[in-house]
PDB file of C-alpha atoms in Angstrom:
ATOM      1  CA  MET A   1       0.146  10.035 -96.278  1.00 87.00           C
ATOM      2  CA  PHE A   2       1.274   7.890 -93.363  1.00 90.00           C
ATOM      3  CA  ALA A   3       4.331   5.907 -94.478  1.00 91.00           C
ATOM      4  CA  ALA A   4       6.552   6.144 -91.389  1.00 91.00           C
ATOM      5  CA  GLY A   5       5.379   3.177 -89.309  1.00 90.00           C
ATOM      6  CA  LEU A   6       7.472   0.153 -88.331  1.00 89.00           C
ATOM      7  CA  GLY A   7       5.097  -2.377 -89.897  1.00 87.00           C
ATOM      8  CA  THR A   8       5.573  -4.834 -87.026  1.00 88.00           C
ATOM      9  CA  ARG A   9       2.450  -6.881 -87.856  1.00 83.00           C
ATOM     10  CA  MET A  10       3.815  -7.390 -91.372  1.00 87.00           C
ATOM     11  CA  ARG A  11       7.011  -9.117 -90.191  1.00 91.00           C
ATOM     12  CA  PRO A  12       9.019 -10.934 -91.485  1.00 91.00           C
ATOM     13  CA  ILE A  13       8.287  -9.121 -94.765  1.00 87.00           C
ATOM     14  CA  THR A  14       9.081  -5.761 -93.177  1.00 90.00           C
ATOM     15  CA  ASP A  15      12.388  -6.938 -91.742  1.00 91.00           C
ATOM     16  CA  THR A  16      13.970  -5.748 -94.992  1.00 92.00           C
ATOM     17  CA  ILE A  17      11.492  -3.318 -96.589  1.00 92.00           C
ATOM     18  CA  PRO A  18       9.014  -0.790 -95.175  1.00 94.00           C
ATOM     19  CA  LYS A  19       5.352  -1.753 -95.350  1.00 92.00           C
ATOM     20  CA  PRO A  20       4.415   0.932 -97.925  1.00 93.00           C
ATOM     21  CA  LEU A  21       6.788  -0.765-100.403  1.00 95.00           C
ATOM     22  CA  VAL A  22       5.167  -4.190-100.075  1.00 91.00           C
ATOM     23  CA  LYS A  23       3.789  -5.096-103.495  1.00 90.00           C
ATOM     24  CA  VAL A  24       0.283  -6.307-104.213  1.00 87.00           C
ATOM     25  CA  GLY A  25      -0.834  -6.919-107.766  1.00 83.00           C
ATOM     26  CA  GLY A  26       2.587  -5.937-109.056  1.00 85.00           C
ATOM     27  CA  LYS A  27       2.567  -2.464-107.499  1.00 88.00           C
ATOM     28  CA  THR A  28       3.659  -1.098-104.119  1.00 92.00           C
ATOM     29  CA  MET A  29       0.931  -0.079-101.716  1.00 91.00           C
ATOM     30  CA  LEU A  30       2.474   3.394-101.705  1.00 94.00           C
ATOM     31  CA  ASP A  31       1.966   3.676-105.460  1.00 92.00           C
ATOM     32  CA  HIS A  32      -1.570   2.299-105.228  1.00 91.00           C
ATOM     33  CA  MET A  33      -2.474   5.145-102.868  1.00 92.00           C
ATOM     34  CA  LEU A  34      -0.662   7.836-104.816  1.00 94.00           C
ATOM     35  CA  ASP A  35      -2.408   6.658-107.972  1.00 92.00           C
ATOM     36  CA  ARG A  36      -5.767   7.001-106.225  1.00 92.00           C
ATOM     37  CA  LEU A  37      -4.893  10.538-105.155  1.00 93.00           C
ATOM     38  CA  GLU A  38      -3.827  11.420-108.682  1.00 93.00           C
ATOM     39  CA  GLU A  39      -7.102  10.028-110.058  1.00 90.00           C
ATOM     40  CA  ALA A  40      -8.980  12.223-107.574  1.00 91.00           C
ATOM     41  CA  GLY A  41      -7.217  15.345-108.808  1.00 90.00           C
ATOM     42  CA  VAL A  42      -4.843  15.792-105.860  1.00 92.00           C
ATOM     43  CA  GLU A  43      -1.830  17.773-107.044  1.00 90.00           C
ATOM     44  CA  ARG A  44       0.415  17.573-103.963  1.00 92.00           C
ATOM     45  CA  ALA A  45       0.926  14.840-101.379  1.00 93.00           C
ATOM     46  CA  VAL A  46       2.909  14.887 -98.133  1.00 94.00           C
ATOM     47  CA  VAL A  47       4.477  11.517 -97.238  1.00 94.00           C
ATOM     48  CA  ASN A  48       6.057  11.036 -93.817  1.00 94.00           C
ATOM     49  CA  VAL A  49       9.023   8.692 -93.435  1.00 93.00           C
ATOM     50  CA  HIS A  50      10.890   7.048 -90.557  1.00 94.00           C
ATOM     51  CA  TYR A  51      11.474   3.275 -90.847  1.00 93.00           C
ATOM     52  CA  ARG A  52      13.780   2.518 -93.798  1.00 94.00           C
ATOM     53  CA  ALA A  53      13.139   6.057 -94.960  1.00 93.00           C
ATOM     54  CA  ASP A  54      15.859   5.932 -97.631  1.00 93.00           C
ATOM     55  CA  GLN A  55      13.988   3.163 -99.447  1.00 95.00           C
ATOM     56  CA  ILE A  56      10.754   5.143 -99.496  1.00 94.00           C
ATOM     57  CA  GLU A  57      12.512   8.309-100.674  1.00 94.00           C
ATOM     58  CA  ALA A  58      14.178   6.358-103.480  1.00 94.00           C
ATOM     59  CA  ALA A  59      10.831   4.894-104.527  1.00 93.00           C
ATOM     60  CA  LEU A  60       9.295   8.377-104.642  1.00 93.00           C
ATOM     61  CA  LYS A  61      12.006   9.915-106.846  1.00 91.00           C
ATOM     62  CA  GLY A  62      10.378   8.790-110.068  1.00 81.00           C
ATOM     63  CA  ARG A  63       7.020  10.210-109.050  1.00 84.00           C
ATOM     64  CA  SER A  64       5.818  13.591-110.344  1.00 84.00           C
ATOM     65  CA  HIS A  65       2.028  13.238-110.180  1.00 88.00           C
ATOM     66  CA  PRO A  66       1.024  14.088-107.608  1.00 92.00           C
ATOM     67  CA  GLU A  67       3.993  16.179-106.505  1.00 91.00           C
ATOM     68  CA  VAL A  68       5.386  14.548-103.356  1.00 93.00           C
ATOM     69  CA  VAL A  69       6.782  16.372-100.331  1.00 92.00           C
ATOM     70  CA  VAL A  70       8.632  14.214 -97.772  1.00 94.00           C
ATOM     71  CA  SER A  71       8.141  14.915 -94.080  1.00 93.00           C
ATOM     72  CA  ASP A  72      11.214  13.458 -92.378  1.00 92.00           C
ATOM     73  CA  GLU A  73      10.652  11.719 -89.030  1.00 94.00           C
ATOM     74  CA  ARG A  74      13.929   9.810 -88.951  1.00 94.00           C
ATOM     75  CA  GLU A  75      14.896  11.261 -85.564  1.00 92.00           C
ATOM     76  CA  LEU A  76      11.584  10.463 -83.870  1.00 93.00           C
ATOM     77  CA  LEU A  77       8.555   8.481 -85.010  1.00 94.00           C
ATOM     78  CA  LEU A  78       5.672  10.781 -84.125  1.00 95.00           C
ATOM     79  CA  ASP A  79       2.653   8.516 -84.732  1.00 94.00           C
ATOM     80  CA  GLN A  80      -0.091   9.743 -87.047  1.00 94.00           C
ATOM     81  CA  ALA A  81      -1.359  12.869 -85.286  1.00 95.00           C
ATOM     82  CA  GLY A  82       2.193  13.871 -84.383  1.00 95.00           C
ATOM     83  CA  GLY A  83       3.122  13.426 -88.024  1.00 95.00           C
ATOM     84  CA  ILE A  84       0.280  15.744 -89.029  1.00 96.00           C
ATOM     85  CA  ILE A  85       1.474  18.399 -86.577  1.00 96.00           C
ATOM     86  CA  LYS A  86       4.997  18.233 -88.012  1.00 95.00           C
ATOM     87  CA  ALA A  87       3.725  18.499 -91.595  1.00 94.00           C
ATOM     88  CA  LEU A  88       1.042  21.103 -90.864  1.00 94.00           C
ATOM     89  CA  PRO A  89       2.904  23.983 -92.594  1.00 92.00           C
ATOM     90  CA  GLU A  90       2.590  22.038 -95.865  1.00 92.00           C
ATOM     91  CA  PHE A  91      -1.200  21.918 -95.670  1.00 90.00           C
ATOM     92  CA  GLY A  92      -2.210  25.517 -95.105  1.00 83.00           C
ATOM     93  CA  ARG A  93      -5.635  26.133 -93.606  1.00 87.00           C
ATOM     94  CA  GLU A  94      -7.732  24.002 -95.922  1.00 92.00           C
ATOM     95  CA  PRO A  95      -8.993  20.507 -95.027  1.00 96.00           C
ATOM     96  CA  PHE A  96      -6.801  17.730 -96.398  1.00 96.00           C
ATOM     97  CA  PHE A  97      -6.898  14.003 -97.113  1.00 96.00           C
ATOM     98  CA  ILE A  98      -5.356  11.586 -94.615  1.00 96.00           C
ATOM     99  CA  CYS A  99      -4.290   8.211 -96.017  1.00 94.00           C
ATOM    100  CA  ASN A 100      -2.895   4.969 -94.647  1.00 93.00           C
ATOM    101  CA  THR A 101      -0.769   2.740 -96.858  1.00 87.00           C
ATOM    102  CA  ASP A 102      -2.086  -0.668 -95.798  1.00 82.00           C
ATOM    103  CA  ALA A 103      -5.448  -0.589 -97.582  1.00 80.00           C
ATOM    104  CA  LEU A 104      -6.502  -1.348-101.119  1.00 87.00           C
ATOM    105  CA  TRP A 105      -9.987  -1.216-102.523  1.00 89.00           C
ATOM    106  CA  GLN A 106     -12.187  -1.981-105.482  1.00 85.00           C
ATOM    107  CA  GLU A 107     -14.850   0.596-106.188  1.00 85.00           C
ATOM    108  CA  THR A 108     -17.848   1.085-108.422  1.00 82.00           C
ATOM    109  CA  SER A 109     -17.803   4.853-107.920  1.00 87.00           C
ATOM    110  CA  PRO A 110     -14.856   7.229-107.241  1.00 91.00           C
ATOM    111  CA  THR A 111     -14.662   7.225-103.456  1.00 92.00           C
ATOM    112  CA  LEU A 112     -12.096   9.997-102.959  1.00 94.00           C
ATOM    113  CA  ARG A 113     -14.097  12.333-105.176  1.00 95.00           C
ATOM    114  CA  ARG A 114     -17.230  11.368-103.240  1.00 95.00           C
ATOM    115  CA  LEU A 115     -15.440  12.216-100.000  1.00 95.00           C
ATOM    116  CA  ALA A 116     -14.413  15.619-101.321  1.00 95.00           C
ATOM    117  CA  ALA A 117     -17.946  16.327-102.563  1.00 96.00           C
ATOM    118  CA  ALA A 118     -19.470  15.301 -99.205  1.00 97.00           C
ATOM    119  CA  TRP A 119     -17.197  17.510 -97.103  1.00 97.00           C
ATOM    120  CA  ASP A 120     -19.080  20.169 -95.109  1.00 96.00           C
ATOM    121  CA  GLY A 121     -16.832  22.104 -92.763  1.00 95.00           C
ATOM    122  CA  ASP A 122     -19.786  23.681 -90.965  1.00 96.00           C
ATOM    123  CA  ARG A 123     -20.935  20.269 -89.733  1.00 96.00           C
ATOM    124  CA  MET A 124     -17.774  18.189 -89.826  1.00 97.00           C
ATOM    125  CA  ASP A 125     -14.355  18.066 -88.234  1.00 97.00           C
ATOM    126  CA  VAL A 126     -13.514  14.675 -89.754  1.00 98.00           C
ATOM    127  CA  LEU A 127     -14.993  12.729 -92.681  1.00 98.00           C
ATOM    128  CA  LEU A 128     -13.906   9.101 -93.038  1.00 98.00           C
ATOM    129  CA  MET A 129     -14.140   6.537 -95.765  1.00 96.00           C
ATOM    130  CA  VAL A 130     -15.738   3.471 -94.189  1.00 97.00           C
ATOM    131  CA  ALA A 131     -16.295  -0.019 -95.551  1.00 96.00           C
ATOM    132  CA  SER A 132     -18.456  -3.018 -94.726  1.00 95.00           C
ATOM    133  CA  THR A 133     -17.160  -5.012 -91.773  1.00 96.00           C
ATOM    134  CA  ASP A 134     -18.676  -8.212 -93.152  1.00 94.00           C
ATOM    135  CA  THR A 135     -17.520  -8.074 -96.776  1.00 90.00           C
ATOM    136  CA  SER A 136     -14.104  -6.440 -96.433  1.00 91.00           C
ATOM    137  CA  ILE A 137     -11.058  -8.683 -96.898  1.00 87.00           C
ATOM    138  CA  GLY A 138      -8.493  -8.955 -94.096  1.00 84.00           C
ATOM    139  CA  VAL A 139     -10.741  -7.517 -91.361  1.00 88.00           C
ATOM    140  CA  ASP A 140     -10.229  -9.547 -88.181  1.00 86.00           C
ATOM    141  CA  TRP A 141     -12.119  -7.309 -85.739  1.00 91.00           C
ATOM    142  CA  ASP A 142     -15.757  -6.385 -85.088  1.00 94.00           C
ATOM    143  CA  GLY A 143     -15.776  -3.070 -86.910  1.00 94.00           C
ATOM    144  CA  ASP A 144     -15.359   0.502 -85.750  1.00 95.00           C
ATOM    145  CA  PHE A 145     -18.551   2.472 -86.333  1.00 97.00           C
ATOM    146  CA  SER A 146     -22.270   2.513 -86.909  1.00 96.00           C
ATOM    147  CA  MET A 147     -23.684   5.196 -89.188  1.00 97.00           C
ATOM    148  CA  ALA A 148     -26.729   7.392 -88.598  1.00 96.00           C
ATOM    149  CA  GLY A 149     -29.088   8.340 -91.400  1.00 94.00           C
ATOM    150  CA  ASP A 150     -27.375  11.705 -91.894  1.00 95.00           C
ATOM    151  CA  GLY A 151     -23.933  10.086 -92.239  1.00 96.00           C
ATOM    152  CA  ARG A 152     -22.747  10.700 -88.671  1.00 97.00           C
ATOM    153  CA  LEU A 153     -20.493   7.957 -87.336  1.00 97.00           C
ATOM    154  CA  ILE A 154     -21.117   6.422 -83.920  1.00 96.00           C
ATOM    155  CA  ARG A 155     -18.177   4.749 -82.217  1.00 94.00           C
ATOM    156  CA  ARG A 156     -18.516   1.044 -81.441  1.00 94.00           C
ATOM    157  CA  GLN A 157     -18.999   0.373 -77.742  1.00 90.00           C
ATOM    158  CA  GLU A 158     -19.632  -3.372 -77.814  1.00 89.00           C
ATOM    159  CA  GLY A 159     -20.711  -6.087 -80.201  1.00 91.00           C
ATOM    160  CA  ARG A 160     -20.293  -6.027 -83.971  1.00 95.00           C
ATOM    161  CA  VAL A 161     -20.950  -2.873 -86.000  1.00 96.00           C
ATOM    162  CA  PRO A 162     -21.481  -2.482 -89.760  1.00 96.00           C
ATOM    163  CA  PHE A 163     -18.479  -0.351 -90.717  1.00 97.00           C
ATOM    164  CA  VAL A 164     -14.694  -0.287 -90.439  1.00 96.00           C
ATOM    165  CA  TYR A 165     -12.495   2.748 -90.926  1.00 96.00           C
ATOM    166  CA  ALA A 166     -10.969   2.202 -94.346  1.00 95.00           C
ATOM    167  CA  GLY A 167      -7.773   4.201 -93.841  1.00 94.00           C
ATOM    168  CA  VAL A 168      -8.696   7.361 -95.754  1.00 96.00           C
ATOM    169  CA  GLY A 169     -10.467  10.550 -94.743  1.00 97.00           C
ATOM    170  CA  ILE A 170     -10.578  14.328 -94.731  1.00 97.00           C
ATOM    171  CA  ILE A 171      -9.708  16.337 -91.629  1.00 97.00           C
ATOM    172  CA  LYS A 172      -9.517  19.966 -90.516  1.00 97.00           C
ATOM    173  CA  PRO A 173      -6.057  21.408 -89.832  1.00 96.00           C
ATOM    174  CA  ALA A 174      -7.593  23.541 -87.079  1.00 95.00           C
ATOM    175  CA  LEU A 175      -7.723  20.435 -84.865  1.00 96.00           C
ATOM    176  CA  PHE A 176      -3.911  20.482 -84.682  1.00 96.00           C
ATOM    177  CA  GLU A 177      -2.905  24.120 -85.003  1.00 93.00           C
ATOM    178  CA  THR A 178      -2.522  24.841 -81.278  1.00 94.00           C
ATOM    179  CA  LEU A 179      -0.773  21.580 -80.386  1.00 96.00           C
ATOM    180  CA  GLU A 180       2.930  21.208 -79.662  1.00 95.00           C
ATOM    181  CA  LEU A 181       4.960  18.732 -81.658  1.00 96.00           C
ATOM    182  CA  ARG A 182       5.008  15.370 -79.872  1.00 96.00           C
ATOM    183  CA  VAL A 183       4.211  11.691 -80.320  1.00 96.00           C
ATOM    184  CA  LEU A 184       0.441  11.637 -80.669  1.00 96.00           C
ATOM    185  CA  LYS A 185      -2.141   9.138 -81.909  1.00 96.00           C
ATOM    186  CA  LEU A 186      -4.870  10.077 -84.391  1.00 96.00           C
ATOM    187  CA  ALA A 187      -7.765   7.868 -83.255  1.00 95.00           C
ATOM    188  CA  PRO A 188      -8.605  10.055 -80.210  1.00 96.00           C
ATOM    189  CA  PHE A 189      -9.301  12.930 -82.617  1.00 97.00           C
ATOM    190  CA  PHE A 190     -11.851  10.747 -84.393  1.00 97.00           C
ATOM    191  CA  PHE A 191     -13.466   9.765 -81.112  1.00 95.00           C
ATOM    192  CA  ALA A 192     -13.601  13.368 -79.881  1.00 96.00           C
ATOM    193  CA  ALA A 193     -15.279  14.425 -83.130  1.00 97.00           C
ATOM    194  CA  ALA A 194     -17.770  11.557 -82.761  1.00 96.00           C
ATOM    195  CA  ALA A 195     -18.599  12.659 -79.210  1.00 95.00           C
ATOM    196  CA  GLN A 196     -19.411  16.123 -80.585  1.00 96.00           C
ATOM    197  CA  ASN A 197     -21.452  14.725 -83.507  1.00 96.00           C
ATOM    198  CA  ARG A 198     -18.846  16.062 -85.926  1.00 98.00           C
ATOM    199  CA  LEU A 199     -17.478  12.763 -87.252  1.00 98.00           C
ATOM    200  CA  PHE A 200     -19.091  11.654 -90.528  1.00 98.00           C
ATOM    201  CA  GLY A 201     -18.568   8.853 -92.994  1.00 97.00           C
ATOM    202  CA  VAL A 202     -18.890   7.978 -96.663  1.00 97.00           C
ATOM    203  CA  ALA A 203     -19.406   4.277 -97.335  1.00 96.00           C
ATOM    204  CA  LEU A 204     -17.221   2.616 -99.936  1.00 95.00           C
ATOM    205  CA  GLU A 205     -19.201   1.240-102.841  1.00 93.00           C
ATOM    206  CA  GLY A 206     -17.062  -1.786-103.513  1.00 88.00           C
ATOM    207  CA  THR A 207     -14.674  -4.070-101.626  1.00 89.00           C
ATOM    208  CA  TRP A 208     -11.997  -3.004 -99.157  1.00 92.00           C
ATOM    209  CA  LEU A 209      -8.810  -4.993 -98.540  1.00 90.00           C
ATOM    210  CA  HIS A 210      -6.954  -4.414 -95.299  1.00 87.00           C
ATOM    211  CA  VAL A 211      -3.340  -5.436 -95.929  1.00 87.00           C
ATOM    212  CA  GLY A 212      -1.762  -5.368 -92.498  1.00 81.00           C
ATOM    213  CA  THR A 213      -0.242  -8.858 -92.149  1.00 86.00           C
ATOM    214  CA  PRO A 214       1.616 -11.355 -94.368  1.00 87.00           C
ATOM    215  CA  GLN A 215      -1.553 -13.441 -94.516  1.00 84.00           C
ATOM    216  CA  ALA A 216      -3.504 -10.400 -95.701  1.00 84.00           C
ATOM    217  CA  VAL A 217      -0.968  -9.864 -98.493  1.00 86.00           C
ATOM    218  CA  GLY A 218      -1.770 -13.359 -99.709  1.00 85.00           C
ATOM    219  CA  GLU A 219      -5.514 -12.678 -99.489  1.00 83.00           C
ATOM    220  CA  ALA A 220      -5.114  -9.445-101.439  1.00 83.00           C
ATOM    221  CA  GLU A 221      -3.021 -11.150-104.108  1.00 83.00           C
ATOM    222  CA  ALA A 222      -5.713 -13.824-104.401  1.00 81.00           C
ATOM    223  CA  ALA A 223      -8.331 -11.110-104.854  1.00 78.00           C
ATOM    224  CA  PHE A 224      -6.293  -9.567-107.669  1.00 73.00           C
ATOM    225  CA  ALA A 225      -5.749 -12.960-109.271  1.00 74.00           C
ATOM    226  CA  ALA A 226      -9.482 -13.615-109.099  1.00 72.00           C
ATOM    227  CA  GLY A 227     -10.076 -10.491-111.153  1.00 62.00           C
ATOM    228  CA  LEU A 228     -10.983  -7.920-108.509  1.00 53.00           C
ATOM    229  CA  ASP A 229     -10.648  -5.169-111.077  1.00 48.00           C
ATOM    230  CA  GLY A 230      -9.610  -1.795-109.772  1.00 45.00           C
ATOM    231  CA  ALA A 231      -8.558  -3.152-106.392  1.00 48.00           C
ATOM    232  CA  GLU A 232      -6.252  -0.239-105.787  1.00 48.00           C
ATOM    233  CA  GLY A 233      -5.767   2.337-103.103  1.00 46.00           C
ATOM    234  CA  GLY A 234      -3.947   3.275 -99.966  1.00 45.00           C
TER     235      GLY A 234
END
C-alpha cells in the first residue's frame, strides 16, 4: 500500500499530518483501505512510509488484521514503482494487490474479490480497478482508459474516455525482479502492459471518490453525510 507520498495537493491539511491519516467519515483513509483488504481476505499488507512516517507507524500499531509490514523509505522517497522494488522480498513470486490511499468507494459487489477472481496471469501483467469518469466524485480530468469487450484497457490518447484508474489493482512481481532500486514511477508499467495488450480492467459497480485535495475531502464527507453507504476503500 502506497502511504509514503508528500500529499502536496492536500495542503494545508498535510502540513501537519500525512495524507493517509486524513479522516473521511470518521475513519482515516489508511484504515478504510486496510478494512477493504481485510474484507477481501488479505492476511498481510505492506505499507511504505516516508513523509511523517512516525505518525503512520503509530496509527498502524493497533492493527492486527491484516498483519502490516512497514517498508521504510525515510531516507529516500522512491515513488510507487521504486517502493515496490524495495518491498519486493515481502511479496514472493505471486501477484499482489497495489493500493493507493486517496480513494474511497461505494460498491454493490465486492470489487477486490472480483479483481482476484478475474486475474489471469497467462493473459495479464496488470489488472486495474477502474471507475466511471462521469459519475466518480472528485475526478477533475478526462479519464485514463477505454475498455475493450474482453476487458483490455486502452490508454487515453485524446478526448474524454469512460474510465479512470481507481487506485487499486493486481500486478506481477516479475515486472520488477530484474530492476535496481531507484526512484521510479508506476504509470509507465501500466502503459507498457497496455501496449502489449496485457493491461486489463475490472469496472467498479458503485461510486468512486477520489480524495486528493481539501475540496475533495469536503465532497467525500458530503457523500457520507448523504448516506453513501459503504463508501470505503483505499
